[in-house]
Short mmCIF file of C-alpha atoms in Angstrom, two decimals:
data_model
loop_
_atom_site.label_atom_id
_atom_site.label_comp_id
_atom_site.label_asym_id
_atom_site.label_seq_id
_atom_site.Cartn_x
_atom_site.Cartn_y
_atom_site.Cartn_z
CA SER A 124 88.01 -28.70 -28.48
CA HIS A 125 87.28 -32.86 -27.26
CA LEU A 126 88.18 -33.58 -23.95
CA MET A 127 90.73 -36.17 -23.16
CA ASP A 128 90.27 -39.48 -22.56
CA LEU A 129 91.97 -40.99 -19.14
CA PRO A 130 92.70 -44.12 -17.98
CA THR A 131 91.59 -45.06 -15.10
CA CYS A 132 92.93 -44.33 -12.18
CA GLU A 133 94.32 -47.65 -10.43
CA LEU A 134 98.19 -48.42 -9.86
CA HIS A 135 97.98 -51.23 -12.78
CA ARG A 136 97.87 -47.92 -14.74
CA LEU A 137 100.10 -45.76 -13.28
CA GLY A 138 102.69 -46.32 -16.17
CA GLU A 139 99.55 -45.61 -18.61
CA ILE A 140 99.17 -41.93 -16.92
CA ALA A 141 102.68 -41.45 -16.92
CA ASP A 142 103.00 -42.17 -20.67
CA LEU A 143 100.08 -40.07 -21.48
CA VAL A 144 101.28 -36.19 -19.62
CA ALA A 145 104.46 -36.94 -20.89
CA SER A 146 103.13 -37.37 -24.91
CA VAL A 147 101.73 -33.57 -24.19
CA ARG A 148 104.46 -31.70 -23.08
CA LEU A 149 105.20 -30.13 -26.70
CA SER A 150 101.57 -30.42 -27.92
CA GLY A 151 99.53 -26.75 -26.30
CA ILE A 152 96.03 -27.94 -27.59
CA ARG A 153 96.60 -30.82 -26.05
CA LYS A 154 97.86 -29.67 -22.96
CA GLU A 155 95.20 -27.84 -22.60
CA ASN A 156 92.87 -30.62 -23.18
CA LEU A 157 94.04 -32.82 -20.47
CA ALA A 158 94.50 -30.02 -18.33
CA LEU A 159 90.43 -29.42 -18.31
CA ALA A 160 90.23 -32.84 -18.51
CA LEU A 161 91.56 -33.78 -15.44
CA ARG A 162 89.98 -30.93 -13.57
CA ASN A 163 86.56 -31.79 -14.84
CA GLU A 164 86.95 -35.37 -13.45
CA GLY A 165 88.68 -34.52 -10.41
CA TYR A 166 91.16 -36.63 -11.02
CA ILE A 167 94.03 -34.96 -9.34
CA PRO A 168 92.64 -35.94 -5.68
CA LYS A 169 92.17 -39.80 -7.28
CA LEU A 170 96.09 -39.70 -7.87
CA LEU A 171 96.65 -38.68 -4.60
CA ARG A 172 95.22 -41.16 -2.40
CA LEU A 173 96.75 -44.09 -4.67
CA PHE A 174 99.91 -41.58 -2.81
CA GLN A 175 98.77 -43.23 -0.29
CA VAL A 176 98.74 -46.09 -0.64
CA CYS A 177 101.65 -47.08 -2.43
CA GLU A 178 103.41 -45.25 0.31
CA SER A 179 101.40 -47.03 2.97
CA VAL A 180 102.92 -50.64 1.24
CA LYS A 181 106.30 -49.47 0.14
CA ASN A 182 105.53 -49.87 -3.62
CA THR A 183 108.80 -48.13 -5.02
CA GLU A 184 108.04 -48.53 -8.78
CA GLY A 185 103.88 -47.17 -7.91
CA LEU A 186 105.45 -43.72 -6.27
CA ARG A 187 107.98 -43.51 -8.70
CA LEU A 188 105.49 -43.05 -11.48
CA LEU A 189 103.62 -40.54 -9.25
CA PHE A 190 106.44 -38.54 -8.62
CA ASP A 191 106.73 -38.32 -12.68
CA ILE A 192 102.58 -37.98 -13.19
CA VAL A 193 102.79 -35.16 -10.63
CA ARG A 194 105.64 -33.34 -11.76
CA GLY A 195 104.32 -33.75 -15.34
CA ILE A 196 101.67 -32.27 -14.41
CA LEU A 197 102.33 -29.13 -12.90
CA TYR A 198 104.59 -29.36 -16.15
CA LEU A 199 101.26 -28.41 -17.71
CA ASP A 200 101.14 -24.83 -16.34
CA LYS A 201 97.82 -24.55 -16.06
CA ALA A 202 95.59 -21.97 -13.41
CA ILE A 203 93.00 -24.24 -13.36
CA LEU A 204 95.39 -26.86 -11.72
CA PHE A 205 97.26 -24.66 -9.33
CA GLU A 206 94.16 -23.54 -7.45
CA VAL A 207 93.05 -27.59 -7.36
CA MET A 208 97.11 -29.03 -6.10
CA PHE A 209 97.52 -25.89 -3.93
CA THR A 210 94.74 -26.52 -1.69
CA ASP A 211 94.87 -27.82 2.27
CA GLU A 212 93.34 -31.41 0.87
CA CYS A 213 95.88 -31.72 -2.01
CA ILE A 214 99.25 -29.72 -1.31
CA LEU A 215 100.99 -32.21 1.72
CA GLY A 216 99.84 -35.04 -1.21
CA VAL A 217 101.46 -33.30 -3.77
CA VAL A 218 104.90 -32.58 -2.24
CA GLY A 219 104.60 -35.70 -1.35
CA CYS A 220 104.91 -37.47 -4.28
CA LEU A 221 108.04 -34.75 -5.09
CA GLU A 222 109.74 -36.37 -2.70
CA TYR A 223 110.29 -39.72 -4.51
CA ASP A 224 112.54 -38.22 -7.82
CA PRO A 225 114.06 -41.23 -8.82
CA CYS A 226 117.30 -39.46 -9.84
CA LEU A 227 117.40 -39.20 -5.20
CA ALA A 228 119.31 -42.11 -3.39
CA GLN A 229 116.78 -41.04 -0.28
CA PRO A 230 113.36 -39.10 -0.40
CA GLY A 231 112.60 -35.74 0.02
CA TRP A 232 111.91 -34.08 3.04
CA HIS A 233 108.97 -31.48 1.80
CA ARG A 234 106.32 -32.82 3.69
CA GLU A 235 107.81 -31.70 7.12
CA SER A 236 109.57 -28.57 5.72
CA LEU A 237 106.17 -27.74 4.92
CA THR A 238 104.86 -28.51 8.03
CA LYS A 239 107.42 -28.31 11.11
CA THR A 240 110.08 -26.60 9.97
CA ALA A 241 108.49 -23.72 7.56
CA LYS A 242 105.34 -22.57 9.40
CA LEU A 243 104.07 -18.97 8.58
CA GLN A 244 104.67 -16.31 11.35
CA GLU A 245 101.65 -14.03 11.86
CA ILE A 246 104.07 -11.20 13.14
CA ILE A 247 100.81 -8.96 12.64
CA PRO A 248 97.25 -10.34 13.06
CA ILE A 249 95.28 -11.16 10.14
CA ARG A 250 91.60 -10.78 10.15
CA ASP A 251 90.24 -12.01 7.18
CA PRO A 252 90.13 -15.56 7.28
CA GLU A 253 90.63 -15.48 2.96
CA LEU A 254 93.43 -13.38 2.85
CA ARG A 255 95.46 -15.76 5.64
CA GLN A 256 94.07 -19.08 2.99
CA LYS A 257 95.43 -17.03 0.08
CA ILE A 258 99.14 -15.93 2.01
CA ARG A 259 99.31 -19.35 2.35
CA GLN A 260 98.25 -21.15 -1.34
CA THR A 261 101.10 -18.18 -2.20
CA PHE A 262 104.12 -19.42 0.16
CA ARG A 263 103.33 -23.46 -0.97
CA ALA A 264 102.71 -22.37 -4.65
CA GLN A 265 106.74 -20.55 -4.05
CA TYR A 266 107.80 -23.88 -2.05
CA ILE A 267 106.45 -25.56 -5.34
CA GLN A 268 108.06 -23.81 -7.52
CA ALA A 269 111.53 -24.20 -5.84
CA ILE A 270 111.44 -27.81 -5.87
CA ILE A 271 110.74 -28.37 -9.26
CA LEU A 272 113.61 -24.88 -10.71
CA SER A 273 115.85 -26.08 -8.19
CA ASN A 274 116.94 -28.96 -10.84
CA PRO A 275 116.45 -28.47 -13.78
CA SER A 276 116.65 -30.35 -17.38
CA ASP A 277 115.35 -29.43 -21.09
CA PHE A 278 113.30 -26.38 -19.88
CA GLU A 279 112.45 -23.96 -23.20
CA GLU A 280 111.98 -20.36 -23.07
CA GLY A 281 109.01 -19.50 -20.74
CA PHE A 282 109.27 -22.48 -19.04
CA LEU A 283 106.18 -22.38 -16.13
CA SER A 284 105.51 -18.88 -16.66
CA THR A 285 101.91 -19.10 -15.78
CA LEU A 286 103.24 -20.77 -12.51
CA ASN A 287 105.01 -17.24 -11.95
CA SER A 288 102.14 -15.52 -13.24
CA PHE A 289 100.03 -17.26 -10.48
CA ILE A 290 102.63 -16.41 -8.14
CA SER A 291 102.79 -12.71 -8.76
CA SER A 292 98.64 -12.23 -8.85
CA SER A 293 98.88 -13.98 -5.74
CA LYS A 294 101.16 -11.92 -4.46
CA GLU A 295 98.86 -8.34 -5.96
CA GLU A 296 96.39 -10.24 -4.13
CA ILE A 297 98.00 -9.90 -1.07
CA LEU A 298 99.17 -6.79 -1.06
CA TYR A 299 95.96 -5.12 -1.98
CA GLY A 300 94.71 -6.63 0.56
CA LEU A 301 96.94 -5.69 3.70
CA GLN A 302 96.46 -2.23 1.76
CA LYS A 303 92.91 -1.87 1.85
CA ASP A 304 93.15 -3.17 5.60
CA GLU A 305 93.28 0.49 7.56
CA GLU A 306 95.05 -0.73 10.49
CA PHE A 307 97.48 -3.44 9.18
CA LEU A 308 100.07 -0.90 8.58
CA PRO A 309 99.39 1.17 11.64
CA LYS A 310 100.17 -1.44 13.78
CA VAL A 311 103.59 -2.42 11.49
CA PHE A 312 104.90 1.19 11.90
CA ALA A 313 103.62 1.56 15.79
CA GLN A 314 105.59 -1.87 16.65
CA LEU A 315 108.05 -1.14 14.66
CA THR A 316 109.22 2.22 17.36
CA ASN A 317 107.54 0.62 20.19
CA GLU A 318 110.24 -0.06 22.77
CA ALA A 319 108.77 -2.59 24.03
CA THR A 320 108.94 -4.34 20.89
CA GLY A 321 111.49 -7.14 21.23
CA GLY A 322 114.67 -7.50 19.55
CA GLU A 323 113.31 -10.53 17.72
CA GLN A 324 110.05 -9.65 16.70
CA ARG A 325 110.90 -6.36 15.29
CA CYS A 326 113.66 -7.82 13.13
CA GLU A 327 111.41 -10.48 11.64
CA LEU A 328 108.61 -6.91 11.27
CA MET A 329 111.18 -5.59 9.40
CA LYS A 330 112.38 -8.67 6.98
CA PHE A 331 108.33 -8.24 6.17
CA PHE A 332 108.49 -4.59 5.55
CA LYS A 333 111.30 -4.98 3.12
CA GLU A 334 109.93 -7.94 1.02
CA PHE A 335 106.91 -6.40 1.62
CA CYS A 336 108.69 -2.63 -0.39
CA ALA A 337 110.45 -4.28 -2.69
CA PHE A 338 107.26 -5.88 -3.69
CA SER A 339 105.01 -2.72 -3.81
CA PHE A 340 107.60 -0.88 -6.02
CA THR A 341 107.23 -3.76 -8.34
CA LEU A 342 103.92 -3.01 -9.64
CA PRO A 343 103.84 0.78 -11.59
CA GLU A 344 100.00 1.14 -11.48
CA LYS A 345 100.16 1.16 -7.40
CA ARG A 346 103.30 2.57 -7.04
CA ASP A 347 102.00 6.34 -6.67
CA THR A 348 99.38 5.39 -4.38
CA PHE A 349 101.84 2.94 -2.23
CA LEU A 350 104.29 6.09 -1.57
CA GLN A 351 101.21 8.49 -0.97
CA THR A 352 100.51 6.16 1.63
CA LEU A 353 103.53 5.33 3.39
CA ALA A 354 104.41 9.92 3.37
CA LYS A 355 101.03 10.22 5.77
CA MET A 356 102.45 7.08 7.74
CA GLY A 357 105.87 9.40 8.33
CA ILE A 358 108.52 6.45 6.45
CA LEU A 359 111.34 8.88 6.69
CA THR A 360 110.91 9.26 10.62
CA THR A 361 110.27 5.76 10.48
CA LEU A 362 113.51 4.66 9.41
CA GLU A 363 115.61 7.83 10.50
CA ILE A 364 114.92 5.88 13.97
CA LEU A 365 115.29 2.49 13.10
CA MET A 366 118.92 3.90 11.21
CA GLY A 367 119.92 4.50 14.56
CA MET A 368 119.03 1.42 16.01
CA ASP A 369 121.99 -1.32 17.47
CA ASP A 370 120.66 -4.70 15.47
CA LEU A 371 122.54 -4.54 12.65
CA GLN A 372 119.62 -6.71 10.12
CA VAL A 373 117.52 -4.10 11.61
CA ARG A 374 119.73 -0.58 10.49
CA SER A 375 120.77 -2.75 7.09
CA ALA A 376 116.80 -3.46 5.61
CA ALA A 377 115.87 0.07 7.00
CA THR A 378 118.63 1.13 4.11
CA ASP A 379 117.00 -0.90 2.02
CA ILE A 380 113.95 0.35 2.33
CA LEU A 381 114.98 3.96 2.08
CA SER A 382 117.17 2.84 -0.94
CA TYR A 383 113.67 1.90 -2.71
CA LEU A 384 112.24 4.84 -1.42
CA VAL A 385 115.26 6.88 -3.37
CA GLU A 386 115.16 4.90 -6.25
CA PHE A 387 111.45 5.22 -6.89
CA GLY A 388 109.84 8.49 -4.92
CA PRO A 389 113.19 10.76 -4.90
CA ALA A 390 111.52 13.18 -5.35
CA MET A 391 109.81 12.60 -1.71
CA VAL A 392 112.80 11.83 0.27
CA GLN A 393 114.22 15.16 -1.05
CA GLU A 394 111.66 17.12 -0.05
CA PHE A 395 111.57 15.30 3.07
CA VAL A 396 115.57 16.33 3.52
CA MET A 397 115.21 19.94 2.60
CA LEU A 398 112.49 20.42 5.02
CA GLU A 399 113.87 19.04 7.77
CA ALA A 400 117.46 21.23 7.28
CA ARG A 401 115.47 24.01 7.17
CA GLN A 402 112.70 23.08 10.01
CA SER A 403 115.49 22.04 12.95
CA GLU A 404 119.07 22.35 13.68
CA ASN A 405 119.61 19.45 15.58
CA ASP A 406 121.88 16.52 15.21
CA THR A 407 118.90 13.62 14.80
CA GLN A 408 118.38 13.85 10.83
CA LEU A 409 118.02 12.04 8.14
CA ILE A 410 120.89 12.82 6.26
CA THR A 411 123.51 12.98 9.67
CA GLU A 412 122.19 9.95 10.10
CA ILE A 413 123.27 8.04 6.91
CA ILE A 414 127.19 9.69 6.93
CA GLU A 415 127.32 8.69 10.64
CA GLN A 416 126.56 4.72 9.29
CA MET A 417 128.78 5.52 6.93
CA ILE A 418 131.78 6.51 8.88
CA CYS A 419 130.85 5.41 12.18
CA SER A 420 129.13 2.02 11.73
CA PRO A 421 130.10 0.58 8.69
CA ASN A 422 128.59 -2.83 8.15
CA PRO A 423 130.75 -4.34 5.12
CA GLU A 424 129.20 -7.76 4.91
CA PHE A 425 125.93 -6.06 4.18
CA GLY A 426 127.42 -3.67 1.55
CA GLY A 427 125.80 -0.97 4.18
CA ASP A 428 129.07 1.65 2.93
CA ASN A 429 129.07 2.01 -1.08
CA GLN A 430 124.83 1.29 -0.63
CA LEU A 431 124.75 4.38 2.31
CA MET A 432 127.09 6.57 -0.30
CA GLU A 433 124.68 6.18 -3.70
CA ILE A 434 122.04 7.59 -1.17
CA LEU A 435 123.43 10.41 0.10
CA CYS A 436 124.59 11.46 -3.41
CA ALA A 437 121.07 11.62 -4.87
CA LEU A 438 120.01 13.62 -2.25
CA ILE A 439 122.59 16.10 -2.23
CA ASN A 440 122.73 16.10 -6.00
CA PRO A 441 121.00 19.28 -7.54
CA GLU A 442 120.17 18.37 -10.71
CA LYS A 443 117.57 15.62 -8.81
CA MET A 444 116.77 18.36 -6.95
CA LEU A 445 115.38 20.54 -9.64
CA ALA A 446 112.13 18.13 -9.80
CA ILE A 447 110.72 19.90 -6.68
CA SER A 448 113.06 22.72 -5.94
CA SER A 449 113.91 26.25 -7.50
CA ASN A 450 117.10 27.16 -7.48
CA LEU A 451 117.50 29.53 -4.57
CA GLU A 452 115.78 27.28 -2.74
CA ILE A 453 119.14 24.82 -3.91
CA PHE A 454 121.58 27.11 -2.98
CA GLU A 455 119.40 27.38 0.45
CA PHE A 456 120.12 23.21 1.20
CA LEU A 457 123.44 23.68 0.28
CA ASP A 458 124.40 26.61 2.32
CA ILE A 459 122.89 24.85 5.47
CA PHE A 460 124.78 21.33 3.83
CA TYR A 461 127.56 22.70 4.02
CA ASP A 462 126.74 24.22 7.41
CA ARG A 463 126.04 21.53 8.87
CA TYR A 464 126.09 18.19 7.63
CA ILE A 465 129.58 18.32 5.57
CA GLN A 466 131.62 18.39 8.78
CA VAL A 467 130.19 15.10 9.97
CA LEU A 468 131.62 13.97 6.68
CA THR A 469 135.33 14.93 6.88
CA ALA A 470 135.68 13.95 10.58
CA PRO A 471 137.77 11.83 9.84
CA LEU A 472 140.02 13.65 7.58
CA LEU A 473 139.95 16.73 9.79
CA VAL A 474 142.32 16.13 12.76
CA ASP A 475 143.72 18.96 14.45
CA THR A 476 147.64 18.56 14.28
CA SER A 477 150.56 20.73 15.79
CA GLU A 478 154.42 20.30 15.79
CA GLU A 479 156.81 17.58 17.16
CA TRP A 480 153.82 15.30 18.78
CA TYR A 481 151.95 12.68 17.84
CA GLU A 482 148.24 12.54 18.63
CA THR A 483 145.46 9.91 18.43
CA VAL A 484 142.01 10.96 17.51
CA TYR A 485 138.67 8.46 18.57
CA ILE A 486 135.18 9.17 16.44
CA ASP A 487 132.37 7.01 17.91
CA SER A 488 134.88 4.12 19.02
CA THR A 489 135.36 2.43 15.87
CA ILE A 490 137.85 5.01 13.65
CA PHE A 491 141.00 6.05 14.86
CA ILE A 492 143.79 7.81 12.86
CA PHE A 493 147.23 8.33 13.90
CA PHE A 494 149.27 10.47 13.20
CA VAL A 495 152.90 12.33 13.37
CA GLN A 496 154.18 15.48 12.32
CA LEU A 497 158.12 16.47 12.14
CA LYS A 498 158.47 18.03 8.90
CA ALA A 499 155.78 16.43 7.16
CA LEU A 500 152.46 14.71 7.50
CA ILE A 501 152.83 11.09 7.70
CA PHE A 502 149.67 9.15 7.96
CA LEU A 503 149.48 5.58 8.59
CA VAL A 504 146.12 3.64 8.40
CA ASP A 505 146.49 0.18 10.15
CA ASP A 506 143.01 -0.76 10.04
CA TYR A 507 141.45 -1.74 6.62
CA GLN A 508 137.98 -1.46 7.51
CA THR A 509 139.04 2.02 8.21
CA ALA A 510 140.59 2.90 5.22
CA GLU A 511 137.39 1.23 2.93
CA ILE A 512 135.52 4.42 5.21
CA LEU A 513 137.96 7.05 4.49
CA ALA A 514 137.72 5.83 0.31
CA SER A 515 133.99 6.03 0.92
CA VAL A 516 134.01 9.49 2.06
CA LEU A 517 136.94 10.33 -0.92
CA GLU A 518 134.66 9.43 -3.31
CA LEU A 519 131.91 11.43 -1.85
CA LEU A 520 133.95 14.83 -1.84
CA SER A 521 134.46 13.90 -5.29
CA PHE A 522 131.42 13.86 -6.39
CA CYS A 523 130.56 17.07 -4.70
CA VAL A 524 134.46 18.86 -5.84
CA GLU A 525 131.89 17.94 -9.64
CA ARG A 526 128.75 19.08 -8.06
CA HIS A 527 128.92 21.74 -5.67
CA LYS A 528 131.37 24.00 -7.57
CA TYR A 529 131.08 27.52 -5.47
CA HIS A 530 130.54 25.39 -2.11
CA MET A 531 132.99 22.42 -2.21
CA LYS A 532 135.49 25.42 -3.25
CA ILE A 533 135.41 27.68 -0.13
CA TYR A 534 135.33 24.55 2.12
CA ILE A 535 138.89 22.68 0.18
CA ILE A 536 140.21 26.71 0.51
CA ASN A 537 138.78 27.11 4.42
CA LYS A 538 139.83 23.58 5.71
CA ASP A 539 142.73 23.01 3.06
CA LEU A 540 140.85 19.43 2.60
CA LEU A 541 143.05 18.73 -0.63
CA ARG A 542 147.01 18.88 1.82
CA ARG A 543 145.17 16.94 4.06
CA THR A 544 143.34 14.60 1.69
CA LEU A 545 147.07 13.85 0.52
CA ILE A 546 148.82 12.83 3.10
CA PHE A 547 146.21 9.32 2.64
CA MET A 548 148.93 9.01 -0.64
CA LYS A 549 151.30 7.54 1.81
CA SER A 550 148.94 5.29 3.04
CA LYS A 551 149.95 1.22 2.60
CA HIS A 552 146.39 0.48 0.92
CA LYS A 553 146.60 1.53 -2.30
CA PHE A 554 143.17 2.12 -2.70
CA LEU A 555 142.99 4.74 -0.72
CA ALA A 556 146.15 6.43 -1.55
CA LEU A 557 144.18 6.12 -5.75
CA CYS A 558 141.17 7.59 -3.77
CA ALA A 559 143.40 10.91 -2.39
CA LEU A 560 144.76 11.00 -6.12
CA ARG A 561 141.72 11.05 -7.49
CA PHE A 562 140.66 13.85 -5.30
CA MET A 563 142.89 15.75 -6.49
CA ARG A 564 142.60 15.13 -10.66
CA ARG A 565 139.02 16.18 -9.86
CA ILE A 566 139.71 20.00 -8.98
CA ILE A 567 142.43 20.09 -11.67
CA GLY A 568 139.77 18.41 -13.75
CA LEU A 569 137.63 21.39 -13.41
CA LYS A 570 140.44 23.97 -14.72
CA ASP A 571 140.09 26.46 -12.30
CA GLU A 572 142.44 29.42 -11.72
CA PHE A 573 141.48 29.70 -8.43
CA TYR A 574 141.95 25.98 -7.60
CA ASN A 575 145.08 26.06 -9.59
CA ARG A 576 146.96 28.68 -7.58
CA TYR A 577 145.81 27.08 -3.86
CA ILE A 578 147.55 24.06 -5.23
CA THR A 579 150.39 26.46 -6.29
CA LEU A 580 150.75 28.71 -3.53
CA GLY A 581 150.76 25.43 -1.06
CA ASN A 582 153.07 23.17 -3.35
CA LEU A 583 149.95 20.67 -3.04
CA PHE A 584 152.56 18.28 -6.09
CA GLU A 585 155.35 17.41 -3.98
CA PRO A 586 153.29 14.41 -2.47
CA VAL A 587 152.17 13.57 -5.88
CA VAL A 588 155.94 14.10 -7.29
CA ASN A 589 157.39 11.59 -4.76
CA ALA A 590 154.31 9.55 -4.79
CA VAL A 591 155.99 9.06 -8.50
CA LEU A 592 159.12 8.41 -7.69
CA ASP A 593 158.37 6.12 -5.19
CA ASN A 594 156.25 3.94 -7.61
CA ARG A 595 158.74 4.66 -10.75
CA ASN A 596 159.67 0.87 -11.06
CA ARG A 597 156.18 -0.79 -10.30
CA CYS A 598 153.73 -1.40 -12.50
CA ASN A 599 149.67 -0.99 -11.19
CA LEU A 600 147.04 1.48 -11.53
CA PHE A 601 148.31 3.65 -8.46
CA LYS A 602 151.11 4.51 -10.87
CA SER A 603 149.01 5.07 -14.48
CA ALA A 604 146.67 7.08 -12.99
CA LEU A 605 149.22 9.14 -11.75
CA MET A 606 150.72 9.75 -15.42
CA GLU A 607 147.19 10.01 -16.51
CA LEU A 608 147.53 12.80 -14.08
CA PHE A 609 150.18 14.59 -15.38
CA GLU A 610 149.12 14.16 -19.55
CA PHE A 611 146.01 15.46 -19.07
CA ILE A 612 147.59 18.95 -17.93
CA GLN A 613 149.84 18.60 -20.67
CA LYS A 614 146.85 17.53 -22.96
CA GLU A 615 144.95 20.25 -21.72
CA ASP A 616 148.18 22.98 -21.64
CA ILE A 617 147.31 24.37 -17.54
CA GLN A 618 150.38 26.49 -18.24
CA PHE A 619 149.75 27.46 -14.61
CA LEU A 620 150.62 24.26 -13.12
CA ILE A 621 153.20 23.59 -16.23
CA ALA A 622 154.93 26.41 -14.60
CA HIS A 623 154.62 25.12 -11.21
CA ILE A 624 155.92 21.32 -11.99
CA VAL A 625 158.89 22.26 -14.29
CA GLU A 626 160.41 25.10 -11.84
CA ASN A 627 159.95 23.09 -8.83
CA PHE A 628 160.53 19.80 -10.27
CA SER A 629 162.26 19.10 -12.54
CA ASP A 630 165.36 17.79 -11.68
CA ALA A 631 163.44 15.04 -9.57
CA LEU A 632 161.72 14.11 -12.64
CA GLU A 633 164.70 13.78 -14.60
CA SER A 634 165.46 10.43 -13.07
CA VAL A 635 161.97 9.49 -14.89
CA LYS A 636 163.26 9.44 -18.35
CA TYR A 637 161.16 6.31 -19.52
CA ILE A 638 157.57 8.43 -19.09
CA HIS A 639 157.32 10.89 -22.09
CA THR A 640 154.88 13.19 -20.17
CA PHE A 641 157.59 14.35 -17.92
CA GLN A 642 159.95 15.39 -21.28
CA GLY A 643 157.01 17.01 -22.92
CA LEU A 644 156.02 19.44 -19.83
CA LYS A 645 159.63 21.51 -20.21
CA PRO A 646 159.39 22.21 -24.18
CA LYS A 647 155.71 22.92 -23.40
CA TYR A 648 156.90 25.26 -20.47
CA GLU A 649 159.68 27.51 -22.37
CA GLN A 650 157.38 27.65 -25.13
CA ALA A 651 155.64 29.88 -22.84
CA LYS A 652 158.33 31.73 -21.67
CA ASP A 653 159.09 32.89 -25.20
CA GLN A 654 155.80 33.58 -25.75
CA GLN A 655 155.13 35.50 -22.89
CA ASN A 656 158.78 37.46 -23.53
CA LYS A 657 157.74 38.08 -26.69
CA LYS A 658 154.63 40.12 -25.46
CA LEU A 659 156.54 41.67 -22.81
CA ASN A 660 158.97 43.04 -25.58
#
């Protein structure tokens, strides 16, 4: 508990100071004592004055020793020292010392980064001077953390845990201060939706608001209060507007925030969507916006399609709706979804056709589909981005087959959706062909007699058998998926489909003799036929 004796802070004793700081690294008690001694004797400002002297006379040896000393003091990982080192008086001296890393051929540019390059933008004026100071201090702490951790050496577990906690608690204070300011968030919302707000300013606002939300949701004890605050301010209506804007970065940030809300406050989003569906019949709705972003404004560099698909799946998942709604309300919502929204989702698939001619269809100038119908439809998707969109749509429809059994069955039959989907098995993009096959596999996986009759009456196994024949000499994932489909039918003994396949395609499948699955279908068919004849007799 005795404070450590420190060498006098003089140039000729820098080597002793560096050795002392390095010597306490492995002892928790000695680290504590050294930190107290440094704080009580005002030692850090004295070291930084020596730094100014060494730099002015270009004392390279002294500068390198000061680098080791300052970095060693940071490694002590004590909050009482961070409070000193990150002040306006000391911070430039601290990062100045860290510029003279002996491992670098030339000194770094940390002071220039802090004072010129990385100027803090005050997007919305902050009235509280203490809060402004805390923001600056936290930014500096994060900068120091980035410098130290950019070149890790023999860091032990939990290294710099106090610095991480210092930054985290500072962020909590900042969030609390901003949330306490009753005018701050309303100003953010107002500027985001104001048509007079410039594009660059709105983009900066969205970056700030996204980070603000992301960190707020990591604090479980304040999460519910924050969600209530956002709900009162109309966050979902605001995001609906922002997702419809032309700026790619604004749309991407709005999607990220919506994703946070779906993850941490699904009931709030679900309630909003269901209320919006019941109250309005216009197209400016959140679900419509999400679907249109998926099929009309693909954003592959931000991973937007997958993110939007996850959001939409969460919003139309009946299991998640049960938290806030009764079964009757869920059924009514699905009625609205299949009456109003599903047609937007399936727009790229439902192309009107007529015999002996071709047509080009444009959807919002970004999706184009060529098709030709002579005797059968041959679908060609030459654009990779379009194929990705169609694959995402098919994944969502496969989700609907499993979760919305009643509504999706009616929709598939009415629109002859499976027939249209199987056209994509001719696509040169195998991932799209695989999605089409997976859609059929989900339908067959339900073992629903109604679906089985629809498939056999429409002769919908023909494109599947053609794909088997086309891929008989290949070894790929698509071929494996085709084999798995027939194996499932055989294993589950779906007699209705087995009879259809054997009676219509046995001759064609005879050529694929090395696949035992096809060879096993015929005996099953004959066995079932014999049993049926015995019953009749």
